[in-house]
Short mmCIF file of C-alpha atoms in Angstrom, two decimals:
data_model
loop_
_atom_site.label_atom_id
_atom_site.label_comp_id
_atom_site.label_asym_id
_atom_site.label_seq_id
_atom_site.Cartn_x
_atom_site.Cartn_y
_atom_site.Cartn_z
CA UNK A 1 10.59 7.42 27.43
CA UNK A 2 8.13 7.74 24.56
CA UNK A 3 8.37 11.53 24.10
CA UNK A 4 12.15 11.50 24.53
CA UNK A 5 12.60 8.79 21.91
CA UNK A 6 10.24 10.43 19.44
CA UNK A 7 12.29 13.63 19.67
CA UNK A 8 15.25 11.66 18.30
CA UNK A 9 13.55 10.95 14.97
CA UNK A 10 14.92 13.67 12.68
CA UNK A 11 14.03 14.46 9.06
CA UNK A 12 16.24 16.92 7.16
CA UNK A 13 13.51 17.61 4.63
CA UNK A 14 11.41 20.66 3.74
CA UNK A 15 8.17 21.06 5.64
CA UNK A 16 5.43 22.95 3.85
CA UNK A 17 1.72 23.14 4.60
CA UNK A 18 -1.13 23.82 2.24
CA UNK A 19 -2.82 27.16 3.04
CA UNK A 20 -6.22 25.54 2.40
CA UNK A 21 -5.84 23.24 5.42
CA UNK A 22 -8.28 25.00 7.71
CA UNK A 23 -10.93 25.52 5.02
CA UNK A 24 -10.79 21.83 4.10
CA UNK A 25 -10.90 20.87 7.77
CA UNK A 26 -14.10 22.89 8.12
CA UNK A 27 -15.51 21.00 5.16
CA UNK A 28 -14.41 17.67 6.67
CA UNK A 29 -15.95 18.46 10.06
CA UNK A 30 -19.25 19.97 8.98
CA UNK A 31 -20.04 18.65 5.48
CA UNK A 32 -18.68 15.13 5.95
CA UNK A 33 -18.39 14.05 9.62
CA UNK A 34 -21.52 16.01 10.68
CA UNK A 35 -23.20 15.81 7.28
CA UNK A 36 -22.71 13.23 4.54
CA UNK A 37 -21.34 10.60 6.95
CA UNK A 38 -23.27 11.66 10.04
CA UNK A 39 -25.18 8.37 10.02
CA UNK A 40 -22.00 6.55 11.08
CA UNK A 41 -21.97 8.18 14.52
CA UNK A 42 -25.22 10.15 14.62
CA UNK A 43 -25.89 9.35 18.28
CA UNK A 44 -22.26 9.56 19.35
CA UNK A 45 -21.02 13.17 19.28
CA UNK A 46 -17.98 12.20 21.38
CA UNK A 47 -16.64 9.90 18.65
CA UNK A 48 -17.37 12.49 15.98
CA UNK A 49 -15.42 15.00 18.09
CA UNK A 50 -12.44 12.61 18.25
CA UNK A 51 -12.45 12.26 14.47
CA UNK A 52 -12.52 16.02 14.09
CA UNK A 53 -9.63 16.40 16.53
CA UNK A 54 -7.54 14.10 14.34
CA UNK A 55 -7.57 16.91 11.76
CA UNK A 56 -7.30 14.72 8.69
CA UNK A 57 -7.32 17.74 6.38
CA UNK A 58 -4.24 19.09 8.14
CA UNK A 59 -2.45 15.78 7.57
CA UNK A 60 -3.38 15.94 3.88
CA UNK A 61 -2.22 19.55 3.79
CA UNK A 62 1.25 18.53 5.00
CA UNK A 63 1.51 15.81 2.35
CA UNK A 64 0.08 17.86 -0.54
CA UNK A 65 1.28 21.36 0.30
CA UNK A 66 0.93 22.93 -3.14
CA UNK A 67 -2.34 21.40 -4.36
CA UNK A 68 -5.23 23.72 -5.16
CA UNK A 69 -8.28 23.48 -2.86
CA UNK A 70 -10.18 21.58 -5.56
CA UNK A 71 -7.37 19.05 -5.90
CA UNK A 72 -6.81 18.77 -2.15
CA UNK A 73 -10.47 17.94 -1.51
CA UNK A 74 -10.39 14.29 -2.72
CA UNK A 75 -7.14 13.76 -0.80
CA UNK A 76 -8.95 14.93 2.34
CA UNK A 77 -11.89 12.64 1.61
CA UNK A 78 -9.53 9.71 1.21
CA UNK A 79 -7.70 10.64 4.42
CA UNK A 80 -11.02 10.51 6.30
CA UNK A 81 -11.74 7.12 4.71
CA UNK A 82 -8.45 5.74 6.07
CA UNK A 83 -9.52 6.78 9.57
CA UNK A 84 -12.96 5.18 9.38
CA UNK A 85 -11.62 2.06 7.67
CA UNK A 86 -8.69 1.50 10.03
CA UNK A 87 -10.82 1.86 13.14
CA UNK A 88 -13.45 -0.53 11.84
CA UNK A 89 -11.24 -3.31 10.51
CA UNK A 90 -8.45 -3.20 13.09
CA UNK A 91 -10.85 -5.46 14.99
CA UNK A 92 -12.00 -7.45 11.95
CA UNK A 93 -11.14 -10.94 10.75
CA UNK A 94 -8.91 -11.88 7.80
CA UNK A 95 -11.98 -13.23 6.00
CA UNK A 96 -13.86 -9.98 6.53
CA UNK A 97 -10.93 -7.97 5.22
CA UNK A 98 -10.79 -10.05 2.03
CA UNK A 99 -14.46 -9.25 1.36
CA UNK A 100 -14.02 -5.54 2.12
CA UNK A 101 -10.88 -5.48 -0.02
CA UNK A 102 -12.69 -7.00 -3.01
CA UNK A 103 -15.75 -4.76 -2.74
CA UNK A 104 -13.79 -1.55 -2.06
CA UNK A 105 -11.69 -2.05 -5.18
CA UNK A 106 -14.77 -2.94 -7.22
CA UNK A 107 -16.49 0.30 -6.21
CA UNK A 108 -13.37 2.34 -6.98
CA UNK A 109 -13.01 0.61 -10.35
CA UNK A 110 -16.63 1.43 -11.20
CA UNK A 111 -17.76 -2.20 -11.58
CA UNK A 112 -19.84 -2.34 -8.39
CA UNK A 113 -22.56 0.16 -7.59
CA UNK A 114 -23.04 1.70 -4.16
CA UNK A 115 -26.49 0.10 -4.00
CA UNK A 116 -25.11 -3.39 -4.63
CA UNK A 117 -22.09 -3.05 -2.36
CA UNK A 118 -22.20 -4.59 1.12
CA UNK A 119 -19.66 -2.28 2.72
CA UNK A 120 -20.66 0.83 4.70
CA UNK A 121 -18.12 3.14 3.06
CA UNK A 122 -19.08 2.37 -0.54
CA UNK A 123 -20.61 5.82 -1.06
CA UNK A 124 -17.46 7.53 0.12
CA UNK A 125 -15.34 5.47 -2.29
CA UNK A 126 -17.69 6.17 -5.20
CA UNK A 127 -17.41 9.91 -4.53
CA UNK A 128 -13.64 9.55 -4.32
CA UNK A 129 -13.50 7.82 -7.70
CA UNK A 130 -15.49 10.62 -9.36
CA UNK A 131 -13.37 13.36 -7.80
CA UNK A 132 -9.98 11.80 -8.53
CA UNK A 133 -10.73 11.02 -12.16
CA UNK A 134 -11.27 14.74 -12.75
CA UNK A 135 -7.57 15.28 -12.08
CA UNK A 136 -5.59 12.15 -12.95
CA UNK A 137 -5.43 9.69 -15.83
CA UNK A 138 -6.83 6.17 -15.78
CA UNK A 139 -3.23 4.90 -15.59
CA UNK A 140 -2.45 7.03 -12.53
CA UNK A 141 -5.75 5.94 -10.98
CA UNK A 142 -4.71 2.31 -11.53
CA UNK A 143 -1.47 2.98 -9.64
CA UNK A 144 -3.61 4.28 -6.79
CA UNK A 145 -5.98 1.30 -6.65
CA UNK A 146 -3.05 -1.12 -6.91
CA UNK A 147 -1.44 0.56 -3.92
CA UNK A 148 -4.73 0.42 -2.02
CA UNK A 149 -4.93 -3.30 -2.73
CA UNK A 150 -1.45 -3.60 -1.25
CA UNK A 151 -2.72 -1.85 1.90
CA UNK A 152 -5.59 -4.31 2.29
CA UNK A 153 -3.25 -7.29 1.86
CA UNK A 154 -1.01 -5.88 4.58
CA UNK A 155 -4.02 -5.37 6.85
CA UNK A 156 -5.11 -8.97 6.28
CA UNK A 157 -1.65 -10.26 7.21
CA UNK A 158 -1.71 -8.16 10.38
CA UNK A 159 -5.00 -9.69 11.44
CA UNK A 160 -3.78 -13.23 10.79
CA UNK A 161 -1.04 -12.73 13.38
CA UNK A 162 -3.37 -10.92 15.75
CA UNK A 163 -5.89 -13.75 15.68
CA UNK A 164 -3.17 -16.36 16.14
CA UNK A 165 -1.65 -14.25 18.91
CA UNK A 166 1.80 -14.92 17.47
CA UNK A 167 4.56 -12.59 16.34
CA UNK A 168 6.06 -12.55 12.86
CA UNK A 169 9.81 -12.24 12.49
CA UNK A 170 11.09 -8.69 12.67
CA UNK A 171 11.74 -8.67 8.93
CA UNK A 172 8.26 -9.91 8.07
CA UNK A 173 6.66 -7.48 10.52
CA UNK A 174 8.43 -4.58 8.80
CA UNK A 175 7.27 -5.82 5.39
CA UNK A 176 3.67 -6.15 6.60
CA UNK A 177 3.63 -2.70 8.17
CA UNK A 178 5.22 -1.15 5.09
CA UNK A 179 2.04 -2.12 3.24
CA UNK A 180 -0.61 -1.73 5.96
CA UNK A 181 0.47 1.79 6.92
CA UNK A 182 -1.42 3.02 3.83
CA UNK A 183 1.19 5.57 2.79
CA UNK A 184 1.65 4.09 -0.70
CA UNK A 185 -1.84 5.07 -1.96
CA UNK A 186 -1.13 8.68 -0.99
CA UNK A 187 2.25 8.60 -2.72
CA UNK A 188 0.51 7.32 -5.85
CA UNK A 189 -1.76 10.38 -5.81
CA UNK A 190 1.19 12.73 -6.38
CA UNK A 191 -0.06 13.37 -9.92
CA UNK A 192 -3.08 15.15 -8.41
CA UNK A 193 -0.65 17.78 -7.18
CA UNK A 194 2.22 17.79 -9.70
CA UNK A 195 -0.06 17.43 -12.77
CA UNK A 196 2.89 15.63 -14.39
CA UNK A 197 2.69 11.82 -14.52
CA UNK A 198 6.05 10.12 -14.86
CA UNK A 199 6.56 7.83 -17.88
CA UNK A 200 6.15 4.13 -17.08
CA UNK A 201 9.86 3.34 -17.32
CA UNK A 202 10.71 6.12 -14.87
CA UNK A 203 7.74 5.53 -12.57
CA UNK A 204 8.75 1.88 -12.19
CA UNK A 205 12.49 2.54 -11.82
CA UNK A 206 13.94 0.54 -8.88
CA UNK A 207 15.43 3.65 -7.26
CA UNK A 208 12.10 5.50 -7.19
CA UNK A 209 10.27 2.44 -5.89
CA UNK A 210 12.92 1.94 -3.21
CA UNK A 211 12.60 5.55 -2.07
CA UNK A 212 8.85 5.05 -1.63
CA UNK A 213 9.44 1.88 0.37
CA UNK A 214 12.00 3.60 2.59
CA UNK A 215 9.61 6.48 3.24
CA UNK A 216 6.88 4.07 4.28
CA UNK A 217 9.24 2.12 6.51
CA UNK A 218 10.56 5.25 8.22
CA UNK A 219 7.02 6.36 8.96
CA UNK A 220 6.34 2.90 10.37
CA UNK A 221 9.36 3.06 12.68
CA UNK A 222 8.26 6.44 14.01
CA UNK A 223 4.64 5.34 14.33
CA UNK A 224 5.49 2.16 16.24
CA UNK A 225 7.21 4.03 19.05
CA UNK A 226 4.41 6.57 19.06
CA UNK A 227 1.61 3.97 19.25
CA UNK A 228 3.17 1.15 21.29
CA UNK A 229 1.22 2.05 24.45
CA UNK A 230 -2.06 2.10 22.53
CA UNK A 231 -1.17 -1.19 20.82
CA UNK A 232 -0.45 -2.84 24.15
CA UNK A 233 -3.87 -1.72 25.39
CA UNK A 234 -5.73 -2.98 22.31
CA UNK A 235 -3.92 -6.30 21.79
CA UNK A 236 -2.37 -5.03 18.56
CA UNK A 237 1.16 -5.83 19.69
CA UNK A 238 1.62 -8.67 17.22
CA UNK A 239 2.21 -6.36 14.29
CA UNK A 240 3.94 -3.49 16.06
CA UNK A 241 7.58 -3.55 14.94
CA UNK A 242 8.84 -2.47 18.37
CA UNK A 243 6.94 -5.32 20.06
CA UNK A 244 8.16 -7.79 17.41
CA UNK A 245 11.74 -6.70 18.11
CA UNK A 246 11.19 -7.03 21.86
CA UNK A 247 9.66 -10.50 21.51
CA UNK A 248 12.05 -11.96 18.94
CA UNK A 249 15.20 -10.68 20.63
CA UNK A 250 14.07 -11.04 24.26
CA UNK A 251 14.97 -7.49 25.21
CA UNK A 252 13.26 -4.72 27.17
CA UNK A 253 10.74 -2.37 25.61
CA UNK A 254 13.18 0.51 25.90
CA UNK A 255 15.91 -1.48 24.17
CA UNK A 256 13.44 -2.45 21.44
CA UNK A 257 12.51 1.21 20.90
CA UNK A 258 16.19 2.12 20.60
CA UNK A 259 16.71 -0.67 18.06
CA UNK A 260 13.71 0.61 16.11
CA UNK A 261 15.34 4.06 16.07
CA UNK A 262 18.61 2.57 14.87
CA UNK A 263 16.89 0.77 11.98
CA UNK A 264 15.02 3.99 11.16
CA UNK A 265 18.28 5.93 10.97
CA UNK A 266 19.77 3.33 8.63
CA UNK A 267 16.76 3.74 6.34
CA UNK A 268 17.11 7.53 6.49
CA UNK A 269 20.77 7.28 5.56
CA UNK A 270 19.89 5.11 2.54
CA UNK A 271 17.10 7.47 1.51
CA UNK A 272 19.43 10.47 1.59
CA UNK A 273 22.11 8.59 -0.35
CA UNK A 274 19.66 7.60 -3.10
CA UNK A 275 18.12 11.08 -3.20
CA UNK A 276 21.54 12.69 -3.61
CA UNK A 277 22.92 10.22 -6.17
CA UNK A 278 20.04 9.69 -8.59
CA UNK A 279 20.58 8.04 -11.97
CA UNK A 280 20.40 10.24 -15.03
CA UNK A 281 16.74 10.48 -16.03
CA UNK A 282 17.46 12.82 -18.92
CA UNK A 283 14.75 15.36 -19.64
CA UNK A 284 12.75 14.00 -16.69
CA UNK A 285 15.48 14.71 -14.13
CA UNK A 286 13.85 17.81 -12.65
CA UNK A 287 10.48 16.11 -12.45
CA UNK A 288 12.00 13.14 -10.62
CA UNK A 289 13.87 15.38 -8.18
CA UNK A 290 10.63 17.25 -7.50
CA UNK A 291 8.69 14.00 -6.99
CA UNK A 292 11.23 12.78 -4.44
CA UNK A 293 10.97 16.09 -2.59
CA UNK A 294 7.23 15.45 -2.26
CA UNK A 295 7.91 11.93 -0.98
CA UNK A 296 10.35 13.26 1.62
CA UNK A 297 7.89 15.87 2.86
CA UNK A 298 5.43 13.18 3.95
CA UNK A 299 7.93 12.30 6.70
CA UNK A 300 8.62 15.77 8.05
CA UNK A 301 4.95 16.66 7.65
CA UNK A 302 3.71 13.56 9.44
CA UNK A 303 5.98 14.12 12.42
CA UNK A 304 4.92 17.75 12.64
CA UNK A 305 1.18 17.14 12.60
CA UNK A 306 0.90 13.81 14.42
CA UNK A 307 3.04 14.90 17.36
CA UNK A 308 0.26 17.31 18.37
CA UNK A 309 -2.73 14.94 18.15
CA UNK A 310 -4.28 12.90 20.92
CA UNK A 311 -5.11 10.08 18.50
CA UNK A 312 -1.44 9.31 18.10
CA UNK A 313 -0.21 10.17 21.58
CA UNK A 314 -2.80 8.87 24.06
CA UNK A 315 -5.56 6.32 24.48
CA UNK A 316 -8.16 9.09 24.65
CA UNK A 317 -7.99 10.07 21.00
CA UNK A 318 -9.39 6.80 19.64
CA UNK A 319 -13.08 5.89 19.49
CA UNK A 320 -13.93 2.82 21.55
CA UNK A 321 -13.74 -0.53 19.79
CA UNK A 322 -17.26 -1.35 20.91
CA UNK A 323 -18.71 1.83 19.42
CA UNK A 324 -16.97 1.37 16.07
CA UNK A 325 -18.15 -2.22 15.86
CA UNK A 326 -21.74 -1.36 16.73
CA UNK A 327 -21.92 1.39 14.12
CA UNK A 328 -20.40 -0.50 11.22
CA UNK A 329 -22.18 -3.76 11.95
CA UNK A 330 -25.66 -2.22 11.91
#
């Protein structure tokens, strides 16, 4: 059922891939996973292997297909951070997430040193700050950290339901997952690639913000079908949209997956309508059209790369909860 349903998620968008993908994956594997961040899993080569097999640089390469190698590098570092962070705090508490949220943002904003931080990934975030500020303005960097704060708030809301062992409504579950998916911070890094920040009045335009939200939601709908088996095995069902649909509407898992697909297709229809009937942005029209093309390619790119990875298609691609906890709690 899972593979058949996933094949029905279609994206009529361009799909490009950065030619630096493999070189940046080599850097990720050998300089970061087996080098700078080796201490995380120094005695656990199996977990390091699973992280390498996730091919985070290839994901980044699908989302930032035209960035130079120098500009793609911080995106790849951030992509690796999302992997480490998600695996650690998927089993955390809401209180723990609030602390990690506060300290992560403080490190990124340059007001908390790595030495004074109490989070294991502080050094990674400090390196990320230095790298990103070579390529984007302080204003664009603020958009990024604001989006990352949104991710942490979504993660906290997920864990509240998980610890209560209760389901949110379908609508609230979608809103939570829209934030916790962590797509928004990557969308806010588009200036790294385009080198053309949009003026504030255009950046904040309701149509552009709605297109970002729809992209995140569509990725959620695809991801929920893809990960439902893993979520059932790890007690993460309370914030899986498919499981929320199944619970709230008292229907079978297959029916819930089909409803998830239907909602996805409605979102896709709205995205295409907005993309093809944009307001007049004057001299910025071409830049806006280009920005929306980049947003759309996250969807086609994600489906292309994630469909081939064990992390997103089996229970074998994830490190064990016990191992992640033991490493990060030391």
